[in-house]
Amino acid sequence: MATADADDAPLLADEPLRPGSCSRELELREFRDRYVFRSLDGGGAFAVARADGSLRTLSPEEAASGTNCKVSRIYGVGGMIRMLAGSYVLVITSCKGAGSYQASTVYHVNSMKFLCCNDAIKHLTSEEKRDEAYFMSLLRIAETTCGLYYSYDRDLTLNLQRASKLATGRVHKPLWKQADPRFVWNRNLLEELIETKTEKFTLKDGPVRITLFSRRCNRRLGTRMWRRGANLEGATANFVETEQLVKYEGLTSSFIQVRGSIPLLWEQIVDLSYKPRPSIIEHEEMTKVVQRHFHDLLQRYGDTMVVDLTDKEGDEGNLSNAFAAEMQKFPDIRYVHFDFHHICGGGNFDNLQGLYDEIEEAILKQGYFLMNSKGEILLEQNGVVRSNCIDCLDRTNVTQSFLARKSLDSQLQRMGALPSAESISQSNSINDKFKKLWVQHGDELSLEYAGSYALKGDLVRYGRQTLPGLIKDGMSALSRYYLNNFHDGVRQDALDLISGYYTVSKSSSSPFQIIGFEPYLPVASAIIVGGITVTTFTLSQVGRSAQHLISSIIFAGLTAGMVALVKANGKQLCSRPRLCGLI
């Protein structure tokens, strides 16, 4: 989930705590033998032993007793994970208000910390100690995870339409029992213990509030190059449900879109090239994987329409053609291909109107959700558009913003905030705020998946590419290249550990044996840079003696040979995940 507040966004009072709401502030008391967590607003208390991570509930008197301890304020306990030497407890050490959702404050996690309960480390073997040290380094990476949001008294994992149709009994259950487990980042960590973006503007002298709320699925969580396509259960990488909420004079509407990687079994292994070639993984269950994916979407959202934004030619074309061939086996699901790069080449964002003209009837039929101030449902959304490109970032965000603007016009017209023939695009100030909202939204999702800001932000903001935008895109592209090749393997391990896809066990062999030639990349890089430098220097001295020419040829040959060796072994030299396989 991602958040940005407009300076003029109104403050909304929190609703009273309802059954199942959480403690807003906790006191952490650190003793030599235990951690004590005590609620400061009337909740309970518990202790975690520092030796082995065992839990014990405490009475208020027990929680407040004891001296000679370090006392600090924390804002939540994210859960616990067990490893070789004991347990580690995740706590939220800093947060800030980031907006509101249905009159409840949404908080952004500024910082987190794992508390160690691992006294048993002294009993581990030397190899186990090395493994535990690496696991701990992965936890440190997990502590820096961006884009995490939460609420103390509102379930953020359910969109407005689903939340409004909850059974009465379920509403009074604890928040963690109401939640959609797909969108709970720390679901695995909680087992041991158990993206709002906002803009406001005025139409017809009444305030209109627009909120973007994105929920990232945890079923195929990962980094850009190490989590592509689908797994055997049909869950896809970078699957995000985006909800556009609109509030005006007591009416609240919601428009849902989803994005997700092409739901085939495919990979795109980094190999030091700028754009590694995607390849399809041959598997006998390919069609069943696609079927499982769309069965889940149909069950959750109803009628599903696929908008594929990939290139029709080249490596992307091979993947797109395979996707199209699979979709022919599912005649009840409409598949639309739109070659974004070809049709919108040169940064002509307005050409997306052709796509909208093709699918307008279906989008209007799917509709949107509308509810009045009494909670009565006036309209329901009966389907969803599923958009994808290769990364489901840049092209997808531009397209979703276009469809969202079209839906926003319809929502505001139905609410009476706009005349039937008008659009927000006719007001520069309102349209600019809307575009800014989607640019920030795209940046947040890109940072979480690719590690850099989104590309093509200019197309959303201005409808064309600008020179500053090209420079920003170039810097983001370089950042993606570096992170994908030299950092994301370790980051993928951290995500697999936190999400529970890898379970630490003493009975398993160490997963951290050296793979390939990763440790030798710095040496190879130094030799290449040194060879180029020496070759350049000796070439400048060729006129003085023939010996410099021979030296230049030798060093140039050595450098070329090292470059060829690095290129040939690119996959082995890049940072690779070691805990889990690709699917």
JSON list of C-alpha atoms in Angstrom, two decimals, residues 36-192:
[
{"chain": "A", "resi": 36, "resn": "VAL", "atom": "CA", "xyz": [8.06, -7.07, 28.13]},
{"chain": "A", "resi": 37, "resn": "PHE", "atom": "CA", "xyz": [5.39, -5.54, 25.87]},
{"chain": "A", "resi": 38, "resn": "ARG", "atom": "CA", "xyz": [2.76, -3.50, 27.70]},
{"chain": "A", "resi": 39, "resn": "SER", "atom": "CA", "xyz": [-0.20, -1.69, 26.17]},
{"chain": "A", "resi": 40, "resn": "LEU", "atom": "CA", "xyz": [-0.53, 1.98, 27.12]},
{"chain": "A", "resi": 41, "resn": "ASP", "atom": "CA", "xyz": [-4.20, 2.26, 26.23]},
{"chain": "A", "resi": 42, "resn": "GLY", "atom": "CA", "xyz": [-5.84, -0.41, 28.30]},
{"chain": "A", "resi": 43, "resn": "GLY", "atom": "CA", "xyz": [-4.81, -3.55, 26.43]},
{"chain": "A", "resi": 44, "resn": "GLY", "atom": "CA", "xyz": [-2.92, -6.57, 27.71]},
{"chain": "A", "resi": 45, "resn": "ALA", "atom": "CA", "xyz": [0.75, -7.41, 28.20]},
{"chain": "A", "resi": 46, "resn": "PHE", "atom": "CA", "xyz": [3.10, -10.27, 27.41]},
{"chain": "A", "resi": 47, "resn": "ALA", "atom": "CA", "xyz": [6.74, -11.23, 27.80]},
{"chain": "A", "resi": 48, "resn": "VAL", "atom": "CA", "xyz": [9.16, -12.90, 25.40]},
{"chain": "A", "resi": 49, "resn": "ALA", "atom": "CA", "xyz": [12.13, -14.80, 26.83]},
{"chain": "A", "resi": 50, "resn": "ARG", "atom": "CA", "xyz": [15.43, -13.62, 25.35]},
{"chain": "A", "resi": 51, "resn": "ALA", "atom": "CA", "xyz": [16.85, -17.14, 25.64]},
{"chain": "A", "resi": 52, "resn": "ASP", "atom": "CA", "xyz": [14.47, -18.95, 23.31]},
{"chain": "A", "resi": 53, "resn": "GLY", "atom": "CA", "xyz": [11.59, -16.64, 22.35]},
{"chain": "A", "resi": 54, "resn": "SER", "atom": "CA", "xyz": [8.96, -18.39, 24.48]},
{"chain": "A", "resi": 55, "resn": "LEU", "atom": "CA", "xyz": [5.82, -16.30, 25.13]},
{"chain": "A", "resi": 56, "resn": "ARG", "atom": "CA", "xyz": [3.99, -15.65, 28.41]},
{"chain": "A", "resi": 57, "resn": "THR", "atom": "CA", "xyz": [0.99, -13.42, 29.10]},
{"chain": "A", "resi": 58, "resn": "LEU", "atom": "CA", "xyz": [1.32, -11.00, 32.01]},
{"chain": "A", "resi": 59, "resn": "SER", "atom": "CA", "xyz": [-1.05, -9.32, 34.39]},
{"chain": "A", "resi": 60, "resn": "PRO", "atom": "CA", "xyz": [-0.92, -5.48, 34.54]},
{"chain": "A", "resi": 61, "resn": "GLU", "atom": "CA", "xyz": [0.96, -5.70, 37.83]},
{"chain": "A", "resi": 62, "resn": "GLU", "atom": "CA", "xyz": [3.57, -8.11, 36.43]},
{"chain": "A", "resi": 63, "resn": "ALA", "atom": "CA", "xyz": [4.03, -5.96, 33.31]},
{"chain": "A", "resi": 64, "resn": "ALA", "atom": "CA", "xyz": [4.72, -2.84, 35.37]},
{"chain": "A", "resi": 65, "resn": "SER", "atom": "CA", "xyz": [7.04, -4.51, 37.88]},
{"chain": "A", "resi": 66, "resn": "GLY", "atom": "CA", "xyz": [10.80, -4.72, 37.72]},
{"chain": "A", "resi": 67, "resn": "THR", "atom": "CA", "xyz": [13.59, -2.18, 37.46]},
{"chain": "A", "resi": 68, "resn": "ASN", "atom": "CA", "xyz": [16.97, -1.96, 35.78]},
{"chain": "A", "resi": 69, "resn": "CYS", "atom": "CA", "xyz": [15.56, -2.15, 32.29]},
{"chain": "A", "resi": 70, "resn": "LYS", "atom": "CA", "xyz": [15.59, -0.04, 29.15]},
{"chain": "A", "resi": 71, "resn": "VAL", "atom": "CA", "xyz": [12.18, 1.50, 28.41]},
{"chain": "A", "resi": 72, "resn": "SER", "atom": "CA", "xyz": [11.09, 2.71, 24.96]},
{"chain": "A", "resi": 73, "resn": "ARG", "atom": "CA", "xyz": [7.92, 3.41, 23.01]},
{"chain": "A", "resi": 74, "resn": "ILE", "atom": "CA", "xyz": [6.91, 1.22, 20.06]},
{"chain": "A", "resi": 75, "resn": "TYR", "atom": "CA", "xyz": [3.86, 1.32, 17.79]},
{"chain": "A", "resi": 76, "resn": "GLY", "atom": "CA", "xyz": [3.17, -2.31, 17.07]},
{"chain": "A", "resi": 77, "resn": "VAL", "atom": "CA", "xyz": [4.48, -5.88, 17.11]},
{"chain": "A", "resi": 78, "resn": "GLY", "atom": "CA", "xyz": [4.75, -7.24, 13.57]},
{"chain": "A", "resi": 79, "resn": "GLY", "atom": "CA", "xyz": [5.27, -10.85, 14.58]},
{"chain": "A", "resi": 80, "resn": "MET", "atom": "CA", "xyz": [7.97, -13.40, 15.27]},
{"chain": "A", "resi": 81, "resn": "ILE", "atom": "CA", "xyz": [10.17, -15.68, 13.20]},
{"chain": "A", "resi": 82, "resn": "ARG", "atom": "CA", "xyz": [12.14, -18.71, 14.40]},
{"chain": "A", "resi": 83, "resn": "MET", "atom": "CA", "xyz": [15.61, -19.51, 13.11]},
{"chain": "A", "resi": 84, "resn": "LEU", "atom": "CA", "xyz": [18.50, -21.78, 14.13]},
{"chain": "A", "resi": 85, "resn": "ALA", "atom": "CA", "xyz": [19.50, -20.03, 17.37]},
{"chain": "A", "resi": 86, "resn": "GLY", "atom": "CA", "xyz": [16.07, -18.94, 18.55]},
{"chain": "A", "resi": 87, "resn": "SER", "atom": "CA", "xyz": [13.45, -16.35, 17.69]},
{"chain": "A", "resi": 88, "resn": "TYR", "atom": "CA", "xyz": [13.39, -12.74, 16.47]},
{"chain": "A", "resi": 89, "resn": "VAL", "atom": "CA", "xyz": [10.52, -10.37, 17.26]},
{"chain": "A", "resi": 90, "resn": "LEU", "atom": "CA", "xyz": [9.65, -7.62, 14.76]},
{"chain": "A", "resi": 91, "resn": "VAL", "atom": "CA", "xyz": [8.52, -4.30, 16.27]},
{"chain": "A", "resi": 92, "resn": "ILE", "atom": "CA", "xyz": [7.49, -0.99, 14.70]},
{"chain": "A", "resi": 93, "resn": "THR", "atom": "CA", "xyz": [9.76, 1.68, 16.17]},
{"chain": "A", "resi": 94, "resn": "SER", "atom": "CA", "xyz": [8.48, 4.68, 14.22]},
{"chain": "A", "resi": 95, "resn": "CYS", "atom": "CA", "xyz": [5.39, 5.57, 12.20]},
{"chain": "A", "resi": 96, "resn": "LYS", "atom": "CA", "xyz": [3.50, 8.56, 10.85]},
{"chain": "A", "resi": 97, "resn": "GLY", "atom": "CA", "xyz": [-0.06, 9.30, 9.81]},
{"chain": "A", "resi": 98, "resn": "ALA", "atom": "CA", "xyz": [-0.35, 8.93, 6.05]},
{"chain": "A", "resi": 99, "resn": "GLY", "atom": "CA", "xyz": [-4.01, 9.58, 5.36]},
{"chain": "A", "resi": 100, "resn": "SER", "atom": "CA", "xyz": [-7.34, 8.05, 6.21]},
{"chain": "A", "resi": 101, "resn": "TYR", "atom": "CA", "xyz": [-9.59, 5.24, 4.99]},
{"chain": "A", "resi": 102, "resn": "GLN", "atom": "CA", "xyz": [-13.27, 5.22, 5.90]},
{"chain": "A", "resi": 103, "resn": "ALA", "atom": "CA", "xyz": [-12.69, 7.66, 8.81]},
{"chain": "A", "resi": 104, "resn": "SER", "atom": "CA", "xyz": [-9.80, 5.60, 10.22]},
{"chain": "A", "resi": 105, "resn": "THR", "atom": "CA", "xyz": [-6.23, 6.88, 10.23]},
{"chain": "A", "resi": 106, "resn": "VAL", "atom": "CA", "xyz": [-3.75, 4.98, 8.04]},
{"chain": "A", "resi": 107, "resn": "TYR", "atom": "CA", "xyz": [-0.16, 4.87, 9.28]},
{"chain": "A", "resi": 108, "resn": "HIS", "atom": "CA", "xyz": [3.07, 4.46, 7.30]},
{"chain": "A", "resi": 109, "resn": "VAL", "atom": "CA", "xyz": [5.80, 2.32, 8.85]},
{"chain": "A", "resi": 110, "resn": "ASN", "atom": "CA", "xyz": [8.89, 4.53, 9.05]},
{"chain": "A", "resi": 111, "resn": "SER", "atom": "CA", "xyz": [11.20, 2.05, 10.77]},
{"chain": "A", "resi": 112, "resn": "MET", "atom": "CA", "xyz": [11.20, -1.50, 12.15]},
{"chain": "A", "resi": 113, "resn": "LYS", "atom": "CA", "xyz": [13.57, -3.57, 14.22]},
{"chain": "A", "resi": 114, "resn": "PHE", "atom": "CA", "xyz": [14.03, -7.26, 15.00]},
{"chain": "A", "resi": 115, "resn": "LEU", "atom": "CA", "xyz": [14.68, -8.02, 18.68]},
{"chain": "A", "resi": 116, "resn": "CYS", "atom": "CA", "xyz": [16.98, -11.02, 19.18]},
{"chain": "A", "resi": 117, "resn": "CYS", "atom": "CA", "xyz": [15.97, -13.97, 21.38]},
{"chain": "A", "resi": 118, "resn": "ASN", "atom": "CA", "xyz": [18.87, -16.18, 20.39]},
{"chain": "A", "resi": 119, "resn": "ASP", "atom": "CA", "xyz": [20.99, -17.08, 23.40]},
{"chain": "A", "resi": 120, "resn": "ALA", "atom": "CA", "xyz": [21.26, -20.60, 21.98]},
{"chain": "A", "resi": 121, "resn": "ILE", "atom": "CA", "xyz": [23.64, -19.30, 19.32]},
{"chain": "A", "resi": 122, "resn": "LYS", "atom": "CA", "xyz": [26.56, -20.33, 21.54]},
{"chain": "A", "resi": 123, "resn": "HIS", "atom": "CA", "xyz": [25.52, -23.98, 21.12]},
{"chain": "A", "resi": 124, "resn": "LEU", "atom": "CA", "xyz": [25.53, -23.94, 17.31]},
{"chain": "A", "resi": 125, "resn": "THR", "atom": "CA", "xyz": [28.20, -25.47, 15.12]},
{"chain": "A", "resi": 126, "resn": "SER", "atom": "CA", "xyz": [30.53, -23.16, 13.18]},
{"chain": "A", "resi": 127, "resn": "GLU", "atom": "CA", "xyz": [28.56, -23.74, 9.97]},
{"chain": "A", "resi": 128, "resn": "GLU", "atom": "CA", "xyz": [25.25, -23.07, 11.76]},
{"chain": "A", "resi": 129, "resn": "LYS", "atom": "CA", "xyz": [26.69, -19.85, 13.17]},
{"chain": "A", "resi": 130, "resn": "ARG", "atom": "CA", "xyz": [27.64, -18.72, 9.66]},
{"chain": "A", "resi": 131, "resn": "ASP", "atom": "CA", "xyz": [24.14, -19.55, 8.42]},
{"chain": "A", "resi": 132, "resn": "GLU", "atom": "CA", "xyz": [22.52, -17.75, 11.36]},
{"chain": "A", "resi": 133, "resn": "ALA", "atom": "CA", "xyz": [24.64, -14.67, 10.65]},
{"chain": "A", "resi": 134, "resn": "TYR", "atom": "CA", "xyz": [23.43, -14.69, 7.04]},
{"chain": "A", "resi": 135, "resn": "PHE", "atom": "CA", "xyz": [19.81, -15.16, 8.13]},
{"chain": "A", "resi": 136, "resn": "MET", "atom": "CA", "xyz": [20.24, -12.19, 10.45]},
{"chain": "A", "resi": 137, "resn": "SER", "atom": "CA", "xyz": [21.58, -10.09, 7.57]},
{"chain": "A", "resi": 138, "resn": "LEU", "atom": "CA", "xyz": [18.40, -10.96, 5.64]},
{"chain": "A", "resi": 139, "resn": "LEU", "atom": "CA", "xyz": [16.30, -9.74, 8.57]},
{"chain": "A", "resi": 140, "resn": "ARG", "atom": "CA", "xyz": [18.20, -6.44, 8.46]},
{"chain": "A", "resi": 141, "resn": "ILE", "atom": "CA", "xyz": [17.20, -6.13, 4.80]},
{"chain": "A", "resi": 142, "resn": "ALA", "atom": "CA", "xyz": [13.59, -6.92, 5.72]},
{"chain": "A", "resi": 143, "resn": "GLU", "atom": "CA", "xyz": [13.70, -4.11, 8.30]},
{"chain": "A", "resi": 144, "resn": "THR", "atom": "CA", "xyz": [14.14, -1.62, 5.46]},
{"chain": "A", "resi": 145, "resn": "THR", "atom": "CA", "xyz": [11.05, -2.79, 3.51]},
{"chain": "A", "resi": 146, "resn": "CYS", "atom": "CA", "xyz": [9.21, 0.20, 2.06]},
{"chain": "A", "resi": 147, "resn": "GLY", "atom": "CA", "xyz": [5.54, 0.74, 1.34]},
{"chain": "A", "resi": 148, "resn": "LEU", "atom": "CA", "xyz": [4.06, -0.83, 4.50]},
{"chain": "A", "resi": 149, "resn": "TYR", "atom": "CA", "xyz": [0.85, 0.68, 5.86]},
{"chain": "A", "resi": 150, "resn": "TYR", "atom": "CA", "xyz": [-1.55, -0.29, 8.64]},
{"chain": "A", "resi": 151, "resn": "SER", "atom": "CA", "xyz": [-4.50, 0.88, 10.71]},
{"chain": "A", "resi": 152, "resn": "TYR", "atom": "CA", "xyz": [-5.31, 0.18, 14.34]},
{"chain": "A", "resi": 153, "resn": "ASP", "atom": "CA", "xyz": [-9.07, -0.06, 13.87]},
{"chain": "A", "resi": 154, "resn": "ARG", "atom": "CA", "xyz": [-9.77, -0.71, 10.18]},
{"chain": "A", "resi": 155, "resn": "ASP", "atom": "CA", "xyz": [-9.07, -3.70, 7.95]},
{"chain": "A", "resi": 156, "resn": "LEU", "atom": "CA", "xyz": [-7.13, -2.26, 5.03]},
{"chain": "A", "resi": 157, "resn": "THR", "atom": "CA", "xyz": [-6.95, -5.53, 3.09]},
{"chain": "A", "resi": 158, "resn": "LEU", "atom": "CA", "xyz": [-10.60, -5.47, 1.99]},
{"chain": "A", "resi": 159, "resn": "ASN", "atom": "CA", "xyz": [-11.88, -3.15, -0.71]},
{"chain": "A", "resi": 160, "resn": "LEU", "atom": "CA", "xyz": [-14.99, -1.12, 0.02]},
{"chain": "A", "resi": 161, "resn": "GLN", "atom": "CA", "xyz": [-17.40, -3.43, -1.81]},
{"chain": "A", "resi": 162, "resn": "ARG", "atom": "CA", "xyz": [-16.18, -6.57, 0.00]},
{"chain": "A", "resi": 163, "resn": "ALA", "atom": "CA", "xyz": [-16.03, -4.84, 3.39]},
{"chain": "A", "resi": 164, "resn": "SER", "atom": "CA", "xyz": [-19.58, -3.51, 3.05]},
{"chain": "A", "resi": 165, "resn": "LYS", "atom": "CA", "xyz": [-20.90, -7.03, 2.44]},
{"chain": "A", "resi": 166, "resn": "LEU", "atom": "CA", "xyz": [-19.24, -8.70, 5.44]},
{"chain": "A", "resi": 167, "resn": "ALA", "atom": "CA", "xyz": [-21.47, -10.86, 7.58]},
{"chain": "A", "resi": 168, "resn": "THR", "atom": "CA", "xyz": [-22.44, -9.15, 10.83]},
{"chain": "A", "resi": 169, "resn": "GLY", "atom": "CA", "xyz": [-20.63, -11.73, 12.96]},
{"chain": "A", "resi": 170, "resn": "ARG", "atom": "CA", "xyz": [-17.39, -11.32, 11.03]},
{"chain": "A", "resi": 171, "resn": "VAL", "atom": "CA", "xyz": [-17.32, -7.53, 11.57]},
{"chain": "A", "resi": 172, "resn": "HIS", "atom": "CA", "xyz": [-16.97, -8.08, 15.31]},
{"chain": "A", "resi": 173, "resn": "LYS", "atom": "CA", "xyz": [-14.04, -10.46, 15.00]},
{"chain": "A", "resi": 174, "resn": "PRO", "atom": "CA", "xyz": [-10.42, -9.29, 15.54]},
{"chain": "A", "resi": 175, "resn": "LEU", "atom": "CA", "xyz": [-8.96, -7.46, 12.55]},
{"chain": "A", "resi": 176, "resn": "TRP", "atom": "CA", "xyz": [-6.53, -10.27, 11.75]},
{"chain": "A", "resi": 177, "resn": "LYS", "atom": "CA", "xyz": [-9.45, -12.71, 11.41]},
{"chain": "A", "resi": 178, "resn": "GLN", "atom": "CA", "xyz": [-11.28, -10.38, 8.99]},
{"chain": "A", "resi": 179, "resn": "ALA", "atom": "CA", "xyz": [-8.28, -9.70, 6.78]},
{"chain": "A", "resi": 180, "resn": "ASP", "atom": "CA", "xyz": [-7.74, -11.01, 3.26]},
{"chain": "A", "resi": 181, "resn": "PRO", "atom": "CA", "xyz": [-4.54, -13.04, 3.79]},
{"chain": "A", "resi": 182, "resn": "ARG", "atom": "CA", "xyz": [-3.31, -12.24, 0.26]},
{"chain": "A", "resi": 183, "resn": "PHE", "atom": "CA", "xyz": [-2.55, -8.66, 1.26]},
{"chain": "A", "resi": 184, "resn": "VAL", "atom": "CA", "xyz": [-1.06, -9.16, 4.76]},
{"chain": "A", "resi": 185, "resn": "TRP", "atom": "CA", "xyz": [2.71, -8.66, 4.40]},
{"chain": "A", "resi": 186, "resn": "ASN", "atom": "CA", "xyz": [3.56, -10.15, 7.81]},
{"chain": "A", "resi": 187, "resn": "ARG", "atom": "CA", "xyz": [1.05, -13.00, 7.73]},
{"chain": "A", "resi": 188, "resn": "ASN", "atom": "CA", "xyz": [3.75, -15.63, 8.31]},
{"chain": "A", "resi": 189, "resn": "LEU", "atom": "CA", "xyz": [5.23, -13.69, 11.23]},
{"chain": "A", "resi": 190, "resn": "LEU", "atom": "CA", "xyz": [1.85, -13.36, 12.96]},
{"chain": "A", "resi": 191, "resn": "GLU", "atom": "CA", "xyz": [1.30, -17.12, 13.24]},
{"chain": "A", "resi": 192, "resn": "GLU", "atom": "CA", "xyz": [3.60, -17.33, 16.25]}
]
